[in-house]
Tab-separated table of C-alpha atoms (C1' of nucleotides) in Angstrom:
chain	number	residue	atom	x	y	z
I	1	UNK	CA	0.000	0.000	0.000
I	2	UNK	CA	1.292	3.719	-0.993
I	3	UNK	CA	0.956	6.657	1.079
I	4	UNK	CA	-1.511	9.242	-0.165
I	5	UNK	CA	0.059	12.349	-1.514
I	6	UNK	CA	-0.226	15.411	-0.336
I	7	UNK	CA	-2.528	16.633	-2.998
I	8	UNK	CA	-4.590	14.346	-2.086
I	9	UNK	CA	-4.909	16.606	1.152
I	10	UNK	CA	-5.395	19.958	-0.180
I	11	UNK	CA	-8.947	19.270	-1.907
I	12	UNK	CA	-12.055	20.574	-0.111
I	13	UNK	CA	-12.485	18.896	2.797
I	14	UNK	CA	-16.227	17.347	1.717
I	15	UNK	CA	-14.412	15.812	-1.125
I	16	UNK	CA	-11.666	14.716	0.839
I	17	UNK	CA	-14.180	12.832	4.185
I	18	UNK	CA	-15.686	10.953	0.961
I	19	UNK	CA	-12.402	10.274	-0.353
I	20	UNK	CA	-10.620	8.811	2.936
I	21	UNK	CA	-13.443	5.872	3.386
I	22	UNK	CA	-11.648	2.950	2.791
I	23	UNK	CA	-8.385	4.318	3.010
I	24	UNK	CA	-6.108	3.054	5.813
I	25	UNK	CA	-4.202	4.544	9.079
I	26	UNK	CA	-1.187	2.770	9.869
I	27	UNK	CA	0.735	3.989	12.989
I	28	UNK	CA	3.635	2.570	14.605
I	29	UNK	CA	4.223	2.739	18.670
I	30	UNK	CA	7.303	3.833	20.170
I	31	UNK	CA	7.496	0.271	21.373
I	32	UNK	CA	7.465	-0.910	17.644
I	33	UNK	CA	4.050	-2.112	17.490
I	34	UNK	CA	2.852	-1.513	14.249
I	35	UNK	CA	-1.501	-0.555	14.310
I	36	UNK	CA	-3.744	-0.205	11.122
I	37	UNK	CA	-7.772	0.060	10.411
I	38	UNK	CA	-9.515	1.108	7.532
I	39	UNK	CA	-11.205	4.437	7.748
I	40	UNK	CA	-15.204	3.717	7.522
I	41	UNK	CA	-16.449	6.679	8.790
I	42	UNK	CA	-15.555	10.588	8.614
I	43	UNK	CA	-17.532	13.647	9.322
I	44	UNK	CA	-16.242	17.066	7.158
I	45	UNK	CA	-16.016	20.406	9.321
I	46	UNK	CA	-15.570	23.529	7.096
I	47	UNK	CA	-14.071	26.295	8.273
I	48	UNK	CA	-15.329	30.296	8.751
I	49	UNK	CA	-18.991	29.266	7.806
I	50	UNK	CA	-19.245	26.010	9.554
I	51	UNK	CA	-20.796	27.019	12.629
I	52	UNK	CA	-20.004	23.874	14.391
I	53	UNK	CA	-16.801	23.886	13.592
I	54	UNK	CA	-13.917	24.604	15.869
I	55	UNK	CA	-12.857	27.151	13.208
I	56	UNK	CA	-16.246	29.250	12.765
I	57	UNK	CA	-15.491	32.622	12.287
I	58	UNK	CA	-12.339	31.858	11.575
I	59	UNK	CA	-11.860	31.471	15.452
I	60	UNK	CA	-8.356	30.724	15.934
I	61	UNK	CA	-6.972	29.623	19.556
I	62	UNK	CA	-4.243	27.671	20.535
I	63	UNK	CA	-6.024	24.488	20.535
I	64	UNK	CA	-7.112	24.640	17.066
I	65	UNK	CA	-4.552	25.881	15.381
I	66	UNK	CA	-3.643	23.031	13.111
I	67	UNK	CA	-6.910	23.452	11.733
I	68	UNK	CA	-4.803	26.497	9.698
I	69	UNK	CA	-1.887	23.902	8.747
I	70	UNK	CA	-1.844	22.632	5.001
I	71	UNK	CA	-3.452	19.576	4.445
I	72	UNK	CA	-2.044	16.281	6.037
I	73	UNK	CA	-1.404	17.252	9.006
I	74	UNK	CA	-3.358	15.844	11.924
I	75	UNK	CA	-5.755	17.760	14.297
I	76	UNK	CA	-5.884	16.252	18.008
I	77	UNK	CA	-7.832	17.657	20.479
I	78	UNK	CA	-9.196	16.930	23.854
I	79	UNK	CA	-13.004	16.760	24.963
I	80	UNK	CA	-15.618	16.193	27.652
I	81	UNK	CA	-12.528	16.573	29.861
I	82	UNK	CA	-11.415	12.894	29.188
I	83	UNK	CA	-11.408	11.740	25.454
I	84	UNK	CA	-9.341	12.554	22.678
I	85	UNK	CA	-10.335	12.843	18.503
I	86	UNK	CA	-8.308	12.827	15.668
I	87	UNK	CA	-8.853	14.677	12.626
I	88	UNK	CA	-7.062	15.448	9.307
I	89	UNK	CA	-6.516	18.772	8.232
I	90	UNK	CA	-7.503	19.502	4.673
I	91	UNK	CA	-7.553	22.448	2.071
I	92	UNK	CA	-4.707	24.761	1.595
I	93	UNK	CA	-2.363	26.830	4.742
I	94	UNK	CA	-4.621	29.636	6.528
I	95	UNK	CA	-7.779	27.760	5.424
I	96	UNK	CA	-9.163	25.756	8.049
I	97	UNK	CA	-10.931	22.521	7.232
I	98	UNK	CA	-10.822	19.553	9.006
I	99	UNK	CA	-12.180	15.582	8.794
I	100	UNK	CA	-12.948	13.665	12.279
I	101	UNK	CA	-11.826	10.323	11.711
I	102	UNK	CA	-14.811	8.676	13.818
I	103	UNK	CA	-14.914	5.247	13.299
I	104	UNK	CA	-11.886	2.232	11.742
I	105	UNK	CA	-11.904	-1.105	10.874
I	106	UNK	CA	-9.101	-2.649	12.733
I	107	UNK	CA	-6.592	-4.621	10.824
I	108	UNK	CA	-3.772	-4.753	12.698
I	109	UNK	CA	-2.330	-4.635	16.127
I	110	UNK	CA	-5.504	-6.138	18.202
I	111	UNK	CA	-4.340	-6.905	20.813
I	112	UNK	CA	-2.334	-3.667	21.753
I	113	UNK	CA	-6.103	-2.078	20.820
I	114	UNK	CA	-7.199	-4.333	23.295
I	115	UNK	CA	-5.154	-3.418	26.117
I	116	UNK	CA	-5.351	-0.401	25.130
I	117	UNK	CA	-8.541	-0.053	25.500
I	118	UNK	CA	-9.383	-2.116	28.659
I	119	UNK	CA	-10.002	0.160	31.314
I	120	UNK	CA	-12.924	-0.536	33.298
I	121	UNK	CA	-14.382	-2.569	30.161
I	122	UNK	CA	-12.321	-6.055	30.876
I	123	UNK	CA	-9.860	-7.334	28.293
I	124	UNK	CA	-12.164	-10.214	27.199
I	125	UNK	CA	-15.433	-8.717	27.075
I	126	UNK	CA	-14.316	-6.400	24.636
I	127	UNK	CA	-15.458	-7.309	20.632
I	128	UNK	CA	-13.735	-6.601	17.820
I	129	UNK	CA	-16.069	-3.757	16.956
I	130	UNK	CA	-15.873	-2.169	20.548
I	131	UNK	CA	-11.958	-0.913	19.673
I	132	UNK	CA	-12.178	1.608	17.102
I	133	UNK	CA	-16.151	2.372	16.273
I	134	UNK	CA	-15.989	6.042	17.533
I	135	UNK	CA	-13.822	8.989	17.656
I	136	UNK	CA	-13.001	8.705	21.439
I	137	UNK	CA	-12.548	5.111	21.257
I	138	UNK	CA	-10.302	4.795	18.312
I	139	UNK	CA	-7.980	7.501	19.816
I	140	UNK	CA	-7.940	5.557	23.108
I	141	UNK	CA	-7.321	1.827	20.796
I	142	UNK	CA	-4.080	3.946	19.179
I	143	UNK	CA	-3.007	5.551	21.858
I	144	UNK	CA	-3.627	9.071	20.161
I	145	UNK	CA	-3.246	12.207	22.230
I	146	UNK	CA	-1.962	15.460	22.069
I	147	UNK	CA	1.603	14.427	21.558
I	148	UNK	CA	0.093	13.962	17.886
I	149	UNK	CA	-1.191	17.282	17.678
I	150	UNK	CA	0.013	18.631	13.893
I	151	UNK	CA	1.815	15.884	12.940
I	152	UNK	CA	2.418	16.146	9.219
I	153	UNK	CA	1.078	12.951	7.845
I	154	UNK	CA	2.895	13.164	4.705
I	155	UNK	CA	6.479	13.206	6.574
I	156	UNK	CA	6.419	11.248	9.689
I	157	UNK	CA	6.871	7.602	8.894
I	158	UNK	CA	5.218	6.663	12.254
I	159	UNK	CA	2.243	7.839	11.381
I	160	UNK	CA	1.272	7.835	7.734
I	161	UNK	CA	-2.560	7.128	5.574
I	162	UNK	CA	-2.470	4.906	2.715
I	163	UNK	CA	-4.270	4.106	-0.453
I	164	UNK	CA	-6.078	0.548	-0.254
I	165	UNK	CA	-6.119	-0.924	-3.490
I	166	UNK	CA	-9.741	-0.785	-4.668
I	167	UNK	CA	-11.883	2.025	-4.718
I	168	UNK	CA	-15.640	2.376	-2.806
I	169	UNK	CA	-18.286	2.608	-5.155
I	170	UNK	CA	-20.816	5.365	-4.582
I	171	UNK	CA	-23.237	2.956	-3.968
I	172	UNK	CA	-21.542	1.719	-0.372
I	173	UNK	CA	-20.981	4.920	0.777
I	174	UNK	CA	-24.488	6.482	2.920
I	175	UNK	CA	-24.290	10.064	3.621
I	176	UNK	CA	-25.950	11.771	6.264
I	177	UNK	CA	-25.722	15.077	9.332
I	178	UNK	CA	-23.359	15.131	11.716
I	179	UNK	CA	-23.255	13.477	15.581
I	180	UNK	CA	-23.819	15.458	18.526
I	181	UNK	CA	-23.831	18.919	16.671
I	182	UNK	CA	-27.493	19.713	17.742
I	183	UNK	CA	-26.489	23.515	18.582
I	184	UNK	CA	-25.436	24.363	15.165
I	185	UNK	CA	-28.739	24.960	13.553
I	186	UNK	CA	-28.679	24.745	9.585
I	187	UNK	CA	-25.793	23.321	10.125
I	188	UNK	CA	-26.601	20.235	11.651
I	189	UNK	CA	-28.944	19.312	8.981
I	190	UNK	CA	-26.241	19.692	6.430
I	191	UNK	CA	-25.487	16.283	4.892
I	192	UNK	CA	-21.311	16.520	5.860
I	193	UNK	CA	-20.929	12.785	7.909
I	194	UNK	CA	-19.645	9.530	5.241
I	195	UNK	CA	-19.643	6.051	6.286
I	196	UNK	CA	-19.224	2.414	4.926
I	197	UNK	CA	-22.408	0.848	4.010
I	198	UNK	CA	-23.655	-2.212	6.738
I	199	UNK	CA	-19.853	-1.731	7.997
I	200	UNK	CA	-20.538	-3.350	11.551
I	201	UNK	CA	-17.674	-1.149	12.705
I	202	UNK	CA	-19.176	2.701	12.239
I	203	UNK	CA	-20.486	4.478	15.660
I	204	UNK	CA	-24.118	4.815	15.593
I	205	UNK	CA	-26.858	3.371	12.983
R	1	DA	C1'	-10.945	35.347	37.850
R	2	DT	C1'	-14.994	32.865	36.947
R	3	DG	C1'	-18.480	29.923	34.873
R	4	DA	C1'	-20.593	27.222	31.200
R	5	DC	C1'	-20.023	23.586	28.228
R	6	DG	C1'	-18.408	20.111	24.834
R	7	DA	C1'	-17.253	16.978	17.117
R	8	DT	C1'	-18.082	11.202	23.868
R	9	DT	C1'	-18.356	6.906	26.309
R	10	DT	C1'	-19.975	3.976	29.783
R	11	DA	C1'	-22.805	2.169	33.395
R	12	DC	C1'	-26.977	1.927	35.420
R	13	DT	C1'	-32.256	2.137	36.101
D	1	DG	C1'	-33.522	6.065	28.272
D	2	DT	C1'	-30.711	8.934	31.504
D	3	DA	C1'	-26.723	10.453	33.973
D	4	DA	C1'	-22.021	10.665	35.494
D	5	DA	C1'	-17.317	11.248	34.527
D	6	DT	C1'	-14.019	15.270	34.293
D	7	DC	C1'	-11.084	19.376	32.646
D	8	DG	C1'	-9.285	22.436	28.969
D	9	DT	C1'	-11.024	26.059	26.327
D	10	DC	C1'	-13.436	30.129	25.515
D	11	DA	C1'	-16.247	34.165	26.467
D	12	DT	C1'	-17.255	37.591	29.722
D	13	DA	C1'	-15.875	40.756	33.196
DNA sequence: ATGACGATTTACT
DNA sequence: GTAAATCGTCATA
């Protein structure tokens, strides 16, 4: 598998939270333990417009300030005062788009999900589709925090998203408005959230 | 300096 | 179905 290039990237981010369905995150531990899952859901968040983005009137704070990076980099930040979520920056520098990654198919690297993962959920009760199938819980199954705030996708080998051979047909891909964005008005209703047809791994039916 | 709240998850009734 | 967990960020003063 290839890594994406960075053009790939700098495409409106709509395009580019279609686009990334199927397409695969492959991260490598300090400890050498190499992860991967296959992205099967994505939700787009424009920029100055979007009002529930991070970025609405072009707000621009210390956390989200990789929001204004070029394309491939990654946007961490931390919520609810206890989970992480991992996004990918898209569109050119200075115009801040971003795509949550919310749900993978895990591939590799299971087990280290697993533990991971096991906090008060125990080890063995925990299925296959309870590591990665949400934002929170696929940051917790990597590890992801904000040590990987801005990483540039496109030049750290750890951490790098690559082109799966074959590509989704339009007809497995269901679009539809965004999670837990109630308080954006229009916004909410605006059809910016991709996922894998009958994938048993996306968040919520 | 202070207060309200969130691009969520989990456990419990 | 509802609520708790839990704290950084942001807006207001």
């Amino acid at each position: 598998m290839k890594r994406l290039n960075r053009s790939f990237y700098t495409k409106p981010v709509t395009e580019v939270a279609r686009a990334l369905l199927g397409k695969v995150i492959r991260y490598q531990l300090p400890s050498g333990d190499v992860l991967s899952g296959m992205i099967v859901e994505t939700e787009a968040y424009l920029g100055a417009e979007d009002k529930a983005s991070h970025a609405y009137n072009l707000r621009r704070t210390e956390r989200n300030e990789a929001m204004y990076e070029k394309g491939g980099h990654a946007y961490v930040y931390f919520t609810y005062g206890l989970h992480h979520c991992f996004n990918i920056v898209t569109g050119e520098k200075d115009d801040p788009q971003a795509c949550l990654i919310r749900a993978l198919e895990p591939l590799a690297g299971l087990s280290v999900m697993r533990e991971f993962r096991s906090g008060k959920i125990k080890r063995d009760k925990l299925k296959d589709r309870d590591l990665c199938s949400g934002p929170a819980k696929l940051c917790q199954a990597f590890g992801f925090d904000l040590t990987h705030n801005r990483i540039d996708l496109y030049r750290h080998p750890e951490l790098e998203v690559l082109c799966a051979s074959n590509e989704l047909k339009d007809e497995d891909v269901v679009t539809t408005t965004r999670v837990g964005v109630q308080y954006a008005e229009a916004w909410a209703r605006k059809p910016l959230r991709f996922y894998i047809s009958n994938n048993p791994h996306v968040s919520v039916k």
